[in-house]
XYZ file of C-alpha atoms in Angstrom:
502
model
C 0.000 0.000 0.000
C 1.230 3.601 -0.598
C 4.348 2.366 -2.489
C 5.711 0.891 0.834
C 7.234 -2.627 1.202
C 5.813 -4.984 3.114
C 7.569 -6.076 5.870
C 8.846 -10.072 5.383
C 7.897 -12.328 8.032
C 10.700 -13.223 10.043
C 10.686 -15.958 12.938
C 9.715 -15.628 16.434
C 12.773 -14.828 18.465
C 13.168 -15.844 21.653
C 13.371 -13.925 24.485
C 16.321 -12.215 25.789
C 17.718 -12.911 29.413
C 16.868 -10.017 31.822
C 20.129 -7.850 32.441
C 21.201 -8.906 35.898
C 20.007 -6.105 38.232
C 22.668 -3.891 40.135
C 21.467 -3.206 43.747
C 22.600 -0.441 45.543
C 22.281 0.275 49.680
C 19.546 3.531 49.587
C 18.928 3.761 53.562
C 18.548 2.661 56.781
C 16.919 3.520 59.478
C 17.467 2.514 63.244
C 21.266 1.628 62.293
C 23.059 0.172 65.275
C 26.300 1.241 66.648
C 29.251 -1.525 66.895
C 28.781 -3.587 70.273
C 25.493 -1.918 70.722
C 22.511 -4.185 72.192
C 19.197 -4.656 70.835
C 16.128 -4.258 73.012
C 14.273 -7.107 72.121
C 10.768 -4.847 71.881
C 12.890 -2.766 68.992
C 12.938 -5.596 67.088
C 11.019 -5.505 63.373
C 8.425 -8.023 63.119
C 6.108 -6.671 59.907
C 6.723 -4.851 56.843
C 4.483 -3.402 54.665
C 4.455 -1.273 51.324
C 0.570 0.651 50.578
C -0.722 0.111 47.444
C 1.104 3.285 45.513
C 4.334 2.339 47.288
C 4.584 5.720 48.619
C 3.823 5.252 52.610
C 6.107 2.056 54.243
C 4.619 0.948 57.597
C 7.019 -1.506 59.974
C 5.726 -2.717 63.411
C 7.963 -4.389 66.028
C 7.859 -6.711 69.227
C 6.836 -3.841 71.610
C 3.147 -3.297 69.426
C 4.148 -0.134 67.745
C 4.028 1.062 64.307
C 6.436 3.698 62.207
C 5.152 4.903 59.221
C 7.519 6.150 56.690
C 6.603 8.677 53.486
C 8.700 8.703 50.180
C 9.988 12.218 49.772
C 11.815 12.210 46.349
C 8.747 11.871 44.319
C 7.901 15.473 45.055
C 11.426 16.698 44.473
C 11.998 18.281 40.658
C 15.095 19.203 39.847
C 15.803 21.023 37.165
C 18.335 19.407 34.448
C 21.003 22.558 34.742
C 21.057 22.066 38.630
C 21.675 18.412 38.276
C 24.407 19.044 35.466
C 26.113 21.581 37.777
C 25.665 18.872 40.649
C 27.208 16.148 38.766
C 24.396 13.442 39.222
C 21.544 12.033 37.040
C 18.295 13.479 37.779
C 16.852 10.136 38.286
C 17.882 9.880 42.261
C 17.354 6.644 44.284
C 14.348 6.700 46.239
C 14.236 8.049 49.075
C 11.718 7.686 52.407
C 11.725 9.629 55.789
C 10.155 9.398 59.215
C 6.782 10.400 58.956
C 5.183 9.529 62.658
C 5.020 6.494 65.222
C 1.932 4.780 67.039
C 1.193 2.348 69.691
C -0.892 0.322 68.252
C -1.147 -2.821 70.752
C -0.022 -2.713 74.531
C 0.419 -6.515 76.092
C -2.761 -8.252 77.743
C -3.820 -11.009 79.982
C -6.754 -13.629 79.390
C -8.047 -14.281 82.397
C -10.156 -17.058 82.077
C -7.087 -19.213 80.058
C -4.203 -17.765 82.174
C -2.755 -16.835 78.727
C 0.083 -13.738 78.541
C -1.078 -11.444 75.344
C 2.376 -10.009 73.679
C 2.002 -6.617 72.336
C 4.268 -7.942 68.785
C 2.794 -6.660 65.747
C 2.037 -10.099 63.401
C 1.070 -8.386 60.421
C 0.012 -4.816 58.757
C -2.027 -4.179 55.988
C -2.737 -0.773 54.191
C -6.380 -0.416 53.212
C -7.388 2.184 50.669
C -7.127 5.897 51.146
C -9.659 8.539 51.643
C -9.728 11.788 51.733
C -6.240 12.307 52.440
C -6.383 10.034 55.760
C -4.354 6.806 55.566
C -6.085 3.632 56.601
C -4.454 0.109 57.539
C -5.019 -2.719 59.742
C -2.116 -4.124 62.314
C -2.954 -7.692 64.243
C -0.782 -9.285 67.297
C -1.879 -12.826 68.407
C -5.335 -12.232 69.340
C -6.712 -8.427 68.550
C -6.306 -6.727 65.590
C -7.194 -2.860 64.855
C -8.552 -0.744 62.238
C -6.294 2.490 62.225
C -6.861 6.214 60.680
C -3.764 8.403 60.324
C -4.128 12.013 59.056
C -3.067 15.499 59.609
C -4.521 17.329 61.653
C -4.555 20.992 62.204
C -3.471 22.491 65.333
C -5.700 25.249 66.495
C -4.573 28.572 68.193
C -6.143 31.522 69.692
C -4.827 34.123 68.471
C -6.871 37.334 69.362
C -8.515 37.535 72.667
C -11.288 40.401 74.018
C -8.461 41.158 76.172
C -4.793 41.797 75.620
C -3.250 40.054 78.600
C -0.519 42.131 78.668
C -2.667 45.014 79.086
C -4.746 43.564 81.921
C -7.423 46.190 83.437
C -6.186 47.802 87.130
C -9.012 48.304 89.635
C -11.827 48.454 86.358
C -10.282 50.892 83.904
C -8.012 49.612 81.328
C -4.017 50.610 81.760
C -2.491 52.686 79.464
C -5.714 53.571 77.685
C -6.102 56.683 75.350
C -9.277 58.810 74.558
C -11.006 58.790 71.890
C -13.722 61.858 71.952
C -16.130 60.413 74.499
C -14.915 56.433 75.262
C -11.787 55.128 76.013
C -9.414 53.281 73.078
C -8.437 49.820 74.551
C -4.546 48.433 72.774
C -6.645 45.375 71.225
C -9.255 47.853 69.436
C -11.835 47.562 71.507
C -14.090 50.944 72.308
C -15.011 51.445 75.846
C -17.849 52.911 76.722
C -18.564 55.914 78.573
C -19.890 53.602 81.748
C -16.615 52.113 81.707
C -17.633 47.929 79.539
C -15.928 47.263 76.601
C -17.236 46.405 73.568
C -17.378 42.417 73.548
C -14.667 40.742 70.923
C -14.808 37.669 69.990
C -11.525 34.869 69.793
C -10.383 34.786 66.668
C -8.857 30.733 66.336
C -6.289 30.181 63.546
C -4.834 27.186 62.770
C -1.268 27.462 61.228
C 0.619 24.178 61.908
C -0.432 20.160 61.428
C 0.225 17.372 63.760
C -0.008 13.581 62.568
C -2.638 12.140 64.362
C -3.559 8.053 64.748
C -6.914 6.702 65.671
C -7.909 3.586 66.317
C -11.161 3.550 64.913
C -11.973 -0.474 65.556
C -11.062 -3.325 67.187
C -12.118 -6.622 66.012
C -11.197 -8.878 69.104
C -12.520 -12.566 70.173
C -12.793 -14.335 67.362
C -9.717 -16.165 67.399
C -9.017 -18.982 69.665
C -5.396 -19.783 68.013
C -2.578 -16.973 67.509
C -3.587 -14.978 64.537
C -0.679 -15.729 61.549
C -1.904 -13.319 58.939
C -4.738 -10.877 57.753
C -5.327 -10.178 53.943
C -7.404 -7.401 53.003
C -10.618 -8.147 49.441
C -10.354 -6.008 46.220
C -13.971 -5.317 47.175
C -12.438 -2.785 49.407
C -14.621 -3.544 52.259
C -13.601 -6.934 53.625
C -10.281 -8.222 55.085
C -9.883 -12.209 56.255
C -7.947 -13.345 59.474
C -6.429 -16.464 59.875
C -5.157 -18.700 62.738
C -3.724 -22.394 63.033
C -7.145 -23.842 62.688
C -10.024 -21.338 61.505
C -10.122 -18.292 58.745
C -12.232 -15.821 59.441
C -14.384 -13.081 57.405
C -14.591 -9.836 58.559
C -16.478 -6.237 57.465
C -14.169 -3.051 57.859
C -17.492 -1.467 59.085
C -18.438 -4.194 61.786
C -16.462 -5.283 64.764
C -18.683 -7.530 66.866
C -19.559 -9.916 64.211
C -17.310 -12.422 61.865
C -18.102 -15.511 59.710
C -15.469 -18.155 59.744
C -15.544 -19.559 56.211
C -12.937 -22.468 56.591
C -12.352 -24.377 59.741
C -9.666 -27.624 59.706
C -10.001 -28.129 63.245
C -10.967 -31.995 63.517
C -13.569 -33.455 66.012
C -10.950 -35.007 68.190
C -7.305 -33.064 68.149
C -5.633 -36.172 68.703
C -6.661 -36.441 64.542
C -4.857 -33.265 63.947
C -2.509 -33.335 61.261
C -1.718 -30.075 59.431
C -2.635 -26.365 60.546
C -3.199 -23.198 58.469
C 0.123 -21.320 58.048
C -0.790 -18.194 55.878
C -3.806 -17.158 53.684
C -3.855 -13.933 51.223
C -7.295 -12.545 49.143
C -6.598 -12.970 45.386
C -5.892 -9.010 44.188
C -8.561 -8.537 41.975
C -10.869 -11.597 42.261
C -13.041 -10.424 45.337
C -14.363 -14.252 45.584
C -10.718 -15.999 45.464
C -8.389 -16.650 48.669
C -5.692 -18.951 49.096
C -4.447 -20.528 52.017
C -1.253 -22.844 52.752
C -0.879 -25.275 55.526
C 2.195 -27.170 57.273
C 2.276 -30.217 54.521
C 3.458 -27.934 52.380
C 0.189 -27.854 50.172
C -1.805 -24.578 49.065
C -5.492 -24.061 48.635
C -7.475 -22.202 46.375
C -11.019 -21.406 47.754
C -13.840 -20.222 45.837
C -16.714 -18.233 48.154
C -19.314 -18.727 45.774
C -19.239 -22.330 46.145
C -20.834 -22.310 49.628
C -20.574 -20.492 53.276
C -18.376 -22.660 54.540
C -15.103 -22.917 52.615
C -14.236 -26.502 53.513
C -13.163 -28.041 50.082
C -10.985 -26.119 47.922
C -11.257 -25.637 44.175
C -7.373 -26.518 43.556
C -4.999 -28.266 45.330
C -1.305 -27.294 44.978
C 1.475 -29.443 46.574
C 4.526 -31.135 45.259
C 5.056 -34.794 45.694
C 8.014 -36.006 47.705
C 10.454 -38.166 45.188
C 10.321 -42.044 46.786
C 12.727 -43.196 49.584
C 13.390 -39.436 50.164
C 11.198 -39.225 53.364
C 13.223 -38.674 56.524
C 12.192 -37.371 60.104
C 12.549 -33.724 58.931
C 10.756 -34.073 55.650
C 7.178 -32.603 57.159
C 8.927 -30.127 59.310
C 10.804 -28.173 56.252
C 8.016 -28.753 53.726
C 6.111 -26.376 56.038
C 4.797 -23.191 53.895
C 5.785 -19.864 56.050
C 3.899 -17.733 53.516
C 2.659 -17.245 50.308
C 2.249 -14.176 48.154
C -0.123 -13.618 45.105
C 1.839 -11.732 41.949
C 0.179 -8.300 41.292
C -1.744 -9.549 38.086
C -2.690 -13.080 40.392
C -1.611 -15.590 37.739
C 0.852 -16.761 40.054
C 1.545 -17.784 43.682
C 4.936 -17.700 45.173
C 5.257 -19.643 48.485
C 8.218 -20.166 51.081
C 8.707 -22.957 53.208
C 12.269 -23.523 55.172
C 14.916 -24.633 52.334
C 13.131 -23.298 49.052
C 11.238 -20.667 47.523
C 8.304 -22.604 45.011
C 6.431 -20.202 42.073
C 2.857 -22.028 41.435
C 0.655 -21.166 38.184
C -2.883 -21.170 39.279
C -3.768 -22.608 36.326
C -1.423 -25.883 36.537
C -1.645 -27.598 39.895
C 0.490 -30.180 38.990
C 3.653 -28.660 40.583
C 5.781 -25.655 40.830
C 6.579 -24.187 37.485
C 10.432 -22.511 39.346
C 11.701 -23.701 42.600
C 14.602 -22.004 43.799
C 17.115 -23.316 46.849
C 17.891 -20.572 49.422
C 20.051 -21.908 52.181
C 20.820 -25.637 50.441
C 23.965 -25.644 52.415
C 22.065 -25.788 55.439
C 21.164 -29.899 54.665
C 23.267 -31.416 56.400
C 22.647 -29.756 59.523
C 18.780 -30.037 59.985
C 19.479 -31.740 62.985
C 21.642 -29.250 65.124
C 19.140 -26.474 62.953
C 16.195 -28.791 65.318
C 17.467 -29.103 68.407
C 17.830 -25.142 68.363
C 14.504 -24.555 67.205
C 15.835 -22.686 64.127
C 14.074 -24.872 61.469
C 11.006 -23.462 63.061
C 12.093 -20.095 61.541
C 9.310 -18.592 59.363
C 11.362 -16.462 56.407
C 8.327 -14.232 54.485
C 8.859 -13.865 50.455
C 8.178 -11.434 47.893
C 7.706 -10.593 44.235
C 8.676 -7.710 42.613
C 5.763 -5.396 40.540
C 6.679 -6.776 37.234
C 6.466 -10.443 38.533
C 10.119 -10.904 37.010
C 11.844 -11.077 40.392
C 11.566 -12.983 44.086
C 13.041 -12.329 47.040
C 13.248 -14.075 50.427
C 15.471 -13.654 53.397
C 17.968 -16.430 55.178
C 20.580 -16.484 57.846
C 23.143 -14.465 58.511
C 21.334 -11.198 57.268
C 21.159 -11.973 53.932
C 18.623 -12.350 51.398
C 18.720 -13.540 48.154
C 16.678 -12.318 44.654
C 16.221 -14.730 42.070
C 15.074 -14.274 38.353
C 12.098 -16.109 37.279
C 11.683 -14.227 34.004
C 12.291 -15.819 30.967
C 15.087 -16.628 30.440
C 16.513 -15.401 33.272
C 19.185 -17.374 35.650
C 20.193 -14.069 37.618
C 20.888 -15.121 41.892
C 21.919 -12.301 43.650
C 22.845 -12.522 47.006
C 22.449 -9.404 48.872
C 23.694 -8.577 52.963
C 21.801 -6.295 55.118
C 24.583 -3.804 55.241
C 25.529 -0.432 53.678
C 27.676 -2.820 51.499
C 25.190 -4.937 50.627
C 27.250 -6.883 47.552
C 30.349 -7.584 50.127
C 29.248 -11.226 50.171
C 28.410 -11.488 46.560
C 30.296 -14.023 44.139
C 29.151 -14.168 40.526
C 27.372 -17.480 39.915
C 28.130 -19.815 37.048
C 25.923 -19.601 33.780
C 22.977 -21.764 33.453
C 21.048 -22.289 30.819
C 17.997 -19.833 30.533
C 14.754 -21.797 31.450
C 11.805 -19.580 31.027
C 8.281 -19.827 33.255
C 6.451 -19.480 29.450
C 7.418 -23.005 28.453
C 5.648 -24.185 32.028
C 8.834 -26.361 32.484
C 9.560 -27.217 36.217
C 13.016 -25.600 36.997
C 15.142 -26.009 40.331
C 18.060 -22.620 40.539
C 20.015 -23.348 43.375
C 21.126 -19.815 45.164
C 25.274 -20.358 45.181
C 26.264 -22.066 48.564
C 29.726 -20.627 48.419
C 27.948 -17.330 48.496
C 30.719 -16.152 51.643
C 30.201 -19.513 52.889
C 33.008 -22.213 52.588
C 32.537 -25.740 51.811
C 31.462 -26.885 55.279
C 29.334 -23.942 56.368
C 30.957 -22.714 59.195
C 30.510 -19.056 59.023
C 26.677 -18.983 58.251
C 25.313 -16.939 61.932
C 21.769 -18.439 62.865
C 21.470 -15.501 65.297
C 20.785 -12.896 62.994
C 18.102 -13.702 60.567
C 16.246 -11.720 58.085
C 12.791 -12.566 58.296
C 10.920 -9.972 57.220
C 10.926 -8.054 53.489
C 8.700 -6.002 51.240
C 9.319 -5.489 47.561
C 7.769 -2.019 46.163
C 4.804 -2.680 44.387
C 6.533 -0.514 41.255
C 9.805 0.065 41.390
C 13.009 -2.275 42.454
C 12.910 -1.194 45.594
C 13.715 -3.958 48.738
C 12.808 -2.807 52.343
C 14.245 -5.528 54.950
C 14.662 -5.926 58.598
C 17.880 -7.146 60.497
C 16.586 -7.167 63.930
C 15.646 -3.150 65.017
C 17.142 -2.199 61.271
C 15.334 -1.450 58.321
C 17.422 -1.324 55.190
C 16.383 -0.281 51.469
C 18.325 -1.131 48.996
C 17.395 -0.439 44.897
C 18.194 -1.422 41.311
């Protein structure tokens, strides 16, 4: 048409491997000194991004929460500035302090002689209006429905009075006349009988205060600690789950839940597997999953009835035969699952790997990826401390190209699951965060579009030596959040919170 050639059909190429990422340290907030002890209630137990990635909200063992703002969003600077400055104009993003809250104080039950610990479990951001942030935070057994705005502080500024100029025995001091009445320094009139003129306050409000409310509290409905709370596209629903039960709650109603799956068996002697972590699909209001400690994940459907008590898939990977040992059950326990943004995929962590399901193909895992494999051979000293119990969260970065989960020793590791894309990076929470980094030996690319099952083993020689001596079980990183946009990482090492970007 129009004289122009028409383009000849070439052959679909293949994809090209991601460009490995290069992280850099951005901040850190709560940085200890050398030799410097932690208080245990400093210690980060949640981290949270809101939906625009703009607020950050962290909780710790003593029941507060510390809400951070991005700041470089709003900062323009203009090209001849930067030139002069000798940097790109595209900073690193950056976040500040923006206000702290005690959100849970510790408790006693009474009637079960129980000890309530004020640790934050979980926070969730819930959508914004009106300028006021909204989230929910959860310890064991309560969990609160929070609004955080500013607030402007009011001041009186003009009074009928000056105080300065206060009245001695009925006539005002320094006064002046006016004709007839008396001329009073705040511009009142007096009158000739010797009474003002009435002036009213004037109140001004000139400076804002941050300013948390707790406007609900949705409390006695859990039996069992509470292990995660997820909030419904819809916008006005949130689940909570415990060991046994997952409950359904309103935002708008705190004195009434329906529990829509319950595993708890008739007799407990016939318990064998309790409810580890559960998440709301992102944009199907009706979908949740939740995944247990066999390892397996469940895919409930609320349309199908009230009670939730089959599931509508089934994920779980079969153990190979003769592989079975003592601490097969114990490490195939899921510590939690995430959805990806668009919800085609679930990524799920339980002690030695880091699984990526389809929801589409329960068959299996289409990417499994080894985190601490080194760590094998010592499941039994890892038992009798109680460390295999350790419960490492995950995430997925915006794009769905990237996962991250922690491990010991401070570290955390992000793995490519792109097509194509072989990319471990092992990362310390540090300002040098690549100190332990050692480039790890091509593979081929394996991509998740071909559905084939794929096992990436994060390098074990990653600064540790053959025998792994110099892996520290004492400082774990637990808890991350990947920014629902941007590569952006927030962690916690102990009272720390690092960000690091790409």
């Amino acid at each position: 048409m129009n004289g122009a050639a028409a383009p000849e059909p070439t052959e679909a190429l293949a994809p090209s491997p991601q460009a490995p990422l290069d992280w850099r340290f951005s901040q850190v907030f709560g940085e200890r000194g050398a030799g410097e002890d932690v208080q245990d209630v400093d210690i980060i137990s949640a981290i949270e991004f809101n939906k625009s990635g703009h607020h950050l909200a962290t909780g710790d063992r003593g029941g507060r929460v510390v809400l951070f703002e991005r700041t470089d969003v709003k900062d323009h600077v203009p090209r001849k500035d930067a030139e002069k400055a000798d940097y790109s104009i595209s900073r690193h993003p950056e976040f500040r302090y923006k206000t702290e809250f005690q959100s849970h104080e510790p408790e006693f039950d009474y009637l079960k002689s129980l000890e309530i610990e004020e640790k934050i479990n979980k926070i969730k951001w819930c959508q914004e209006t009106n300028g006021a942030s909204f989230l929910l935070s959860t310890n064991d057994k309560t969990i609160k429905f929070w609004k955080v705005q500013e607030k402007k502080v009011k001041k009186i500024c003009e009074m009928n009075m000056n105080p300065s100029n206060a009245p001695a025995n009925g006539s005002p001091a320094g006064s002046t006349m006016c004709g007839s009445s008396a001329c009073i320094p705040n511009g009142g009139i007096l009158k000739p009988a010797g009474l003002p003129l009435l002036r009213l306050p004037v109140v001004t409000s000139q400076e804002t205060s941050l300013a948390a409310n707790c406007r609900r509290v949705y409390a006695h409905a859990h039996d069992y600690h509470i292990n995660s709370i997820s909030n419904n596209s819809d916008g006005e629903t949130f689940i909570s789950a415990d060991d046994l039960r997952i409950n359904l709650w309103n935002l708008e109603i705190s004195n009434q839940s329906f529990n829509i799956v319950d595993v708890k068996p008739t007799n407990m002697e016939d318990l064998t597997e309790v409810i580890t972590s559960a998440e709301f699909h992102p944009s199907h209001c009706n979908t949740l999953a939740y995944s247990s400690s066999k390892g397996s994940i469940r895919l409930v459907d609320l349309r199908q009835s009230a009670l939730c008590d089959t599931h509508s898939k089934l994920f779980e990977q079969h153990e190979a035969p003769g592989s079975r040992s003592f601490f097969t059950e114990i490490i195939a326990s899921i510590s939690d699952i995430k959805f990806s943004m668009d919800g085609r995929h679930i990524l799920s962590r339980d002690y030695m790997t880091l699984k990526l399901w389809d929801v589409n193909m329960d068959s299996g895992p289409v990417a499994t990826f080894q985190v601490h494999e080194y760590l094998r051979p010592k499941l039994c000293d890892l038992y009798e401390n109680d460390s295999i119990f350790d419960k490492f969260e995950c995430c997925q970065s915006g794009d769905g190209l990237r996962v991250a989960t922690g491990s010991y020793s401070n570290i955390f590791r992000v793995f490519n699951c792109g097509a194509g894309g072989s990319e471990v990076t092992t990362l310390e929470a540090t300002r040098n965060p690549t100190r332990r980094q050692i480039q790890n030996p091509a593979r081929p690319a394996r991509s998740l579009s071909s559905l084939t099952r794929v096992v990436r083993r994060g390098a074990e020689n990653t600064g540790i030596d053959a025998n792994g001596n110099s892996y520290d079980l004492s400082t774990k990183l637990l808890h991350l959040a990947w920014h629902p946009s941007e590569n952006l990482i927030a962690c916690a090492a102990a009272n720390s919170l690092y960000m690091y970007y790409a």
